[in-house]
Structure formats: structure tokens, C-alpha cells
CSV table of C-alpha atoms in Angstrom, one decimal:
chain,number,residue,atom,x,y,z
A,1,UNK,CA,15.6,-23.8,-6.3
A,2,UNK,CA,17.1,-21.5,-8.7
A,3,UNK,CA,19.5,-18.7,-7.5
A,4,UNK,CA,19.5,-15.2,-9.0
A,5,UNK,CA,21.6,-12.3,-8.0
A,6,UNK,CA,19.9,-9.1,-7.5
A,7,UNK,CA,22.3,-6.5,-8.9
A,8,UNK,CA,23.4,-4.4,-11.9
A,9,UNK,CA,27.3,-4.8,-10.9
A,10,UNK,CA,29.0,-6.8,-13.5
A,11,UNK,CA,31.9,-7.7,-11.2
A,12,UNK,CA,29.5,-9.3,-8.7
A,13,UNK,CA,27.7,-11.0,-11.5
A,14,UNK,CA,30.8,-12.5,-13.0
A,15,UNK,CA,32.0,-13.7,-9.6
A,16,UNK,CA,28.7,-15.4,-8.9
A,17,UNK,CA,28.5,-16.9,-12.3
A,18,UNK,CA,32.0,-18.4,-11.9
A,19,UNK,CA,30.7,-20.4,-8.8
A,20,UNK,CA,28.5,-22.3,-11.2
A,21,UNK,CA,25.4,-22.0,-9.1
A,22,UNK,CA,24.0,-18.8,-10.7
A,23,UNK,CA,20.7,-19.3,-12.7
A,24,UNK,CA,19.8,-15.6,-13.5
A,25,UNK,CA,19.8,-11.9,-12.6
A,26,UNK,CA,17.3,-9.4,-11.5
A,27,UNK,CA,17.8,-5.7,-12.0
A,28,UNK,CA,15.7,-2.5,-11.2
A,29,UNK,CA,16.2,1.2,-11.6
A,30,UNK,CA,17.6,1.6,-8.2
A,31,UNK,CA,20.2,-1.1,-8.8
A,32,UNK,CA,21.2,0.6,-12.1
A,33,UNK,CA,21.4,4.1,-10.5
A,34,UNK,CA,23.8,2.7,-7.8
A,35,UNK,CA,26.2,1.7,-10.8
A,36,UNK,CA,26.7,5.4,-11.7
A,37,UNK,CA,26.9,6.7,-15.2
A,38,UNK,CA,26.0,3.6,-17.2
A,39,UNK,CA,23.7,3.1,-20.1
A,40,UNK,CA,20.7,0.9,-18.9
A,41,UNK,CA,20.1,-1.0,-22.1
A,42,UNK,CA,23.9,-1.7,-22.5
A,43,UNK,CA,24.3,-3.0,-19.1
A,44,UNK,CA,21.4,-5.3,-19.6
A,45,UNK,CA,23.1,-6.6,-22.8
A,46,UNK,CA,26.4,-7.1,-20.9
A,47,UNK,CA,24.6,-9.0,-18.2
A,48,UNK,CA,22.8,-11.3,-20.8
A,49,UNK,CA,26.2,-12.0,-22.5
A,50,UNK,CA,27.7,-12.9,-19.0
A,51,UNK,CA,25.0,-15.2,-17.6
A,52,UNK,CA,23.2,-17.9,-19.4
A,53,UNK,CA,19.8,-17.5,-17.8
A,54,UNK,CA,16.8,-15.3,-17.4
A,55,UNK,CA,17.6,-11.7,-16.9
A,56,UNK,CA,14.9,-9.5,-15.5
A,57,UNK,CA,15.0,-5.9,-16.7
A,58,UNK,CA,12.3,-3.5,-15.4
A,59,UNK,CA,10.1,-1.0,-17.3
A,60,UNK,CA,9.7,2.5,-15.7
A,61,UNK,CA,6.4,3.5,-17.4
A,62,UNK,CA,3.2,3.2,-15.4
A,63,UNK,CA,0.7,3.3,-18.1
A,64,UNK,CA,-0.1,0.5,-20.6
A,65,UNK,CA,1.2,2.1,-23.8
A,66,UNK,CA,4.4,3.1,-22.2
A,67,UNK,CA,4.9,-0.3,-20.7
A,68,UNK,CA,4.4,-2.1,-23.9
A,69,UNK,CA,6.8,0.2,-25.8
A,70,UNK,CA,9.6,-0.4,-23.2
A,71,UNK,CA,8.9,-4.0,-23.1
A,72,UNK,CA,9.4,-4.3,-26.8
A,73,UNK,CA,12.6,-2.4,-26.6
A,74,UNK,CA,13.9,-4.6,-23.7
A,75,UNK,CA,12.9,-7.9,-25.3
A,76,UNK,CA,14.9,-7.0,-28.4
A,77,UNK,CA,18.2,-6.6,-26.4
A,78,UNK,CA,18.6,-10.5,-26.0
A,79,UNK,CA,16.7,-13.7,-26.0
A,80,UNK,CA,17.3,-14.0,-22.1
A,81,UNK,CA,15.4,-10.8,-21.2
A,82,UNK,CA,12.6,-11.2,-19.0
A,83,UNK,CA,10.5,-8.0,-18.7
A,84,UNK,CA,9.7,-6.8,-15.3
A,85,UNK,CA,6.3,-5.4,-14.9
A,86,UNK,CA,4.9,-3.6,-11.7
A,87,UNK,CA,1.8,-4.9,-10.2
A,88,UNK,CA,-0.7,-2.2,-10.9
A,89,UNK,CA,-3.9,-2.3,-13.1
A,90,UNK,CA,-2.0,-1.3,-16.3
A,91,UNK,CA,0.7,-3.7,-15.4
A,92,UNK,CA,-1.8,-6.5,-15.3
A,93,UNK,CA,-3.0,-5.6,-18.8
A,94,UNK,CA,0.6,-5.5,-20.0
A,95,UNK,CA,1.3,-8.9,-18.6
A,96,UNK,CA,-1.6,-10.4,-20.6
A,97,UNK,CA,-0.7,-8.6,-23.8
A,98,UNK,CA,2.9,-9.6,-23.4
A,99,UNK,CA,2.0,-13.2,-22.8
A,100,UNK,CA,-0.1,-13.3,-25.9
A,101,UNK,CA,3.0,-12.1,-27.7
A,102,UNK,CA,5.2,-14.6,-26.1
A,103,UNK,CA,7.5,-12.2,-24.3
A,104,UNK,CA,8.4,-13.5,-20.8
A,105,UNK,CA,7.6,-11.3,-17.9
A,106,UNK,CA,8.4,-11.0,-14.1
A,107,UNK,CA,5.6,-9.3,-12.2
A,108,UNK,CA,7.3,-7.3,-9.5
A,109,UNK,CA,6.3,-5.4,-6.2
A,110,UNK,CA,3.9,-8.2,-5.0
A,111,UNK,CA,2.7,-7.9,-1.4
A,112,UNK,CA,-0.4,-10.0,-1.1
A,113,UNK,CA,-1.7,-13.5,-2.4
A,114,UNK,CA,-4.5,-11.8,-4.2
A,115,UNK,CA,-2.0,-9.8,-6.2
A,116,UNK,CA,0.0,-12.9,-7.0
A,117,UNK,CA,-3.3,-14.6,-8.1
A,118,UNK,CA,-4.0,-11.8,-10.6
A,119,UNK,CA,-0.6,-11.9,-12.0
A,120,UNK,CA,-0.7,-15.6,-12.5
A,121,UNK,CA,-4.1,-15.4,-14.3
A,122,UNK,CA,-2.7,-12.6,-16.5
A,123,UNK,CA,0.1,-14.9,-17.6
A,124,UNK,CA,3.2,-13.7,-15.7
A,125,UNK,CA,6.1,-16.2,-16.0
A,126,UNK,CA,7.4,-15.0,-12.6
A,127,UNK,CA,5.8,-13.4,-9.5
A,128,UNK,CA,8.2,-11.5,-7.2
A,129,UNK,CA,6.8,-11.2,-3.6
A,130,UNK,CA,9.1,-8.7,-1.6
A,131,UNK,CA,9.4,-10.5,1.7
A,132,UNK,CA,12.1,-8.3,3.3
A,133,UNK,CA,10.0,-5.3,2.9
A,134,UNK,CA,6.9,-7.0,4.4
A,135,UNK,CA,9.2,-7.9,7.4
A,136,UNK,CA,10.1,-4.2,7.7
A,137,UNK,CA,6.6,-3.4,8.6
A,138,UNK,CA,6.4,-6.0,11.3
A,139,UNK,CA,4.7,-8.6,9.3
A,140,UNK,CA,6.0,-12.1,8.1
A,141,UNK,CA,7.0,-12.0,4.5
A,142,UNK,CA,7.4,-15.9,4.4
A,143,UNK,CA,3.8,-16.3,5.2
A,144,UNK,CA,3.2,-14.7,1.8
A,145,UNK,CA,5.4,-17.2,0.0
A,146,UNK,CA,3.6,-20.0,1.7
A,147,UNK,CA,0.1,-18.7,0.7
A,148,UNK,CA,1.1,-18.0,-2.9
A,149,UNK,CA,2.6,-21.6,-3.2
A,150,UNK,CA,-0.7,-23.1,-1.9
A,151,UNK,CA,-2.8,-21.0,-4.3
A,152,UNK,CA,-0.6,-21.8,-7.3
A,153,UNK,CA,-0.6,-25.4,-6.4
A,154,UNK,CA,-4.3,-25.5,-5.9
A,155,UNK,CA,-5.0,-24.2,-9.4
A,156,UNK,CA,-1.9,-25.5,-11.3
A,157,UNK,CA,-0.5,-22.1,-12.3
A,158,UNK,CA,2.8,-22.3,-13.9
A,159,UNK,CA,4.1,-19.0,-12.7
A,160,UNK,CA,7.3,-19.3,-10.8
A,161,UNK,CA,7.5,-17.8,-7.3
A,162,UNK,CA,10.5,-15.6,-7.1
A,163,UNK,CA,11.3,-14.7,-3.6
A,164,UNK,CA,12.6,-11.1,-3.6
A,165,UNK,CA,13.8,-8.4,-1.2
A,166,UNK,CA,15.9,-11.1,0.5
A,167,UNK,CA,18.0,-9.7,3.4
A,168,UNK,CA,19.8,-12.7,4.9
A,169,UNK,CA,20.5,-16.4,4.6
A,170,UNK,CA,17.6,-17.3,6.8
A,171,UNK,CA,15.3,-15.7,4.1
A,172,UNK,CA,16.9,-18.0,1.6
A,173,UNK,CA,16.3,-21.2,3.8
A,174,UNK,CA,12.7,-20.4,4.7
A,175,UNK,CA,11.8,-19.6,1.0
A,176,UNK,CA,13.2,-22.9,0.1
A,177,UNK,CA,11.3,-24.7,2.8
A,178,UNK,CA,8.2,-22.8,1.6
A,179,UNK,CA,8.6,-24.0,-2.0
A,180,UNK,CA,9.8,-20.9,-3.7
A,181,UNK,CA,11.0,-21.6,-7.2
A,182,UNK,CA,13.7,-19.0,-7.3
A,183,UNK,CA,15.5,-16.9,-4.6
A,184,UNK,CA,17.0,-13.5,-5.7
A,185,UNK,CA,19.5,-11.9,-3.4
A,186,UNK,CA,22.3,-9.4,-3.2
A,187,UNK,CA,25.6,-10.8,-3.9
A,188,UNK,CA,26.7,-10.2,-0.2
A,189,UNK,CA,23.8,-12.4,0.8
A,190,UNK,CA,24.8,-15.2,-1.6
A,191,UNK,CA,28.3,-15.3,-0.2
A,192,UNK,CA,26.9,-15.5,3.3
A,193,UNK,CA,25.2,-18.8,2.4
A,194,UNK,CA,28.8,-20.2,2.3
A,195,UNK,CA,29.5,-19.1,5.9
A,196,UNK,CA,29.4,-21.3,9.1
A,197,UNK,CA,31.9,-21.0,12.0
A,198,UNK,CA,32.2,-24.8,12.2
A,199,UNK,CA,33.2,-24.9,8.7
A,200,UNK,CA,35.9,-22.2,9.3
A,201,UNK,CA,37.0,-24.0,12.5
A,202,UNK,CA,37.2,-27.5,10.9
A,203,UNK,CA,39.2,-26.2,7.9
A,204,UNK,CA,41.6,-24.3,10.2
A,205,UNK,CA,42.1,-27.8,12.2
A,206,UNK,CA,42.7,-29.8,9.1
A,207,UNK,CA,45.3,-27.4,7.8
A,208,UNK,CA,47.1,-27.1,11.0
A,209,UNK,CA,47.1,-31.0,11.4
A,210,UNK,CA,48.4,-31.3,7.8
A,211,UNK,CA,51.3,-28.9,8.7
A,212,UNK,CA,52.0,-30.9,11.9
A,213,UNK,CA,52.0,-34.1,9.9
A,214,UNK,CA,54.4,-32.7,7.4
A,215,UNK,CA,56.9,-31.5,10.1
A,216,UNK,CA,56.8,-34.7,12.1
A,217,UNK,CA,56.6,-37.3,9.4
A,218,UNK,CA,59.9,-39.1,9.3
A,219,UNK,CA,61.5,-39.6,6.0
A,220,UNK,CA,62.1,-43.2,5.0
A,221,UNK,CA,65.6,-44.4,5.4
A,222,UNK,CA,67.1,-45.4,2.0
A,223,UNK,CA,67.8,-49.2,1.8
A,224,UNK,CA,71.4,-50.1,1.2
A,225,UNK,CA,72.3,-51.8,-2.0
């Protein structure tokens, strides 16, 4: 499974990248807004120059011509840019057109298996099911991952399943078990993957024993000439 971080914050991206486990980044208008007064296209370029992997950048247009114009602008920023397209009718048309042009795409805001099927048929490189938002309405987002995985396997679609709207480590674990190709998550969630109380307790004990060892170990007596 590939790990993407879902953010537009360069400090978080650099720290995640330094761990050596980061495969890419996803962004959206809400994440860029959270960064304050930054230029969107400049920030996308900075991210691309930081991470050697796919960087999803989202269009804001909702009609075909506008999506295509924005997609072309984004694709020119860097070879690593993957254009995020919303899962609406004109978005499906844009996915097909961009696939024909060889521009990689990430189809976002997926909430059903049939939506994912349409996106794959249109040539999307990634499909982004939003599992956390489905959980928010008292459904099981992980079931969606499992159903998309089965459909894609049934028909040998090459579209990668990118589990999005991840809220906690259990989402990451269950997405991996369900066969998602990618998990994109907030930086805070990625850091929580490291945490376990027994790890902390074990490390604390090892360090305490090492200090005791150093204090109690007798120095060897020098031999007489």
C-alpha cells in the first residue's frame, strides 16, 4: 500500500517525506485555504519539488470546458501532478478526455461502487472513495472499499483505489486489509500509526535498564605489569 499525506502544509509534507515512507500528496481547495495567503499553483510546484511521487491537485470548475482548461494549467506545473476531477457528469467527460491526452487523473468525491465503476471506465488513474464521510452518516465506509476492490478485480480495471477521508489508524488498517492501493491521510493520522503503549513502555524499560547497567557495571581492574 502507498501512503499519501492529505495536506497543503509544506512543513508537514517535508517531515513525512523525511521518514522515507511517503509516496505522494493529495490536496484540495479546503486544504489550500487552511494555509492562508498562498498562491495555489506555486504551492503545488513546491510540493512537487519536495516529494518524488504523484501530487493530486484539484480543479474547481464544474463544467467540462472549465475543467479541461484548469487541468491543462495544472498538468504544466510539473510532471508529477495528477489532476483531481469531481465525480459528476462533466467530470466523467473530462476524465475520458484527459485520459486520451495522457494526463493522469484522480477522480474525487466517490461515495458509491457504481460511481467508481463509471470513473474506471472513463479512464481515471485513481478513484478516491471518502470513507470517513460515509461513516459520518452512520454507514460503513470500508464496505465501499471492499465493493470497489471486487468490481475492479472482476473486470481487471487498472484504476488505483485511493482510500480518502481517513480519520484514524483503524481506517488505514482496514483499508489495507480490504485491498486499497493507496491511503491518503492527515499528517497527524500518519504519526498516530507509530503509536502503541507497549512500544512506549518497552522503550522506557530498555532505556532504564541500560542506565542501571551503566551504573552497576564494575570497571575491570587493570592488570599489573
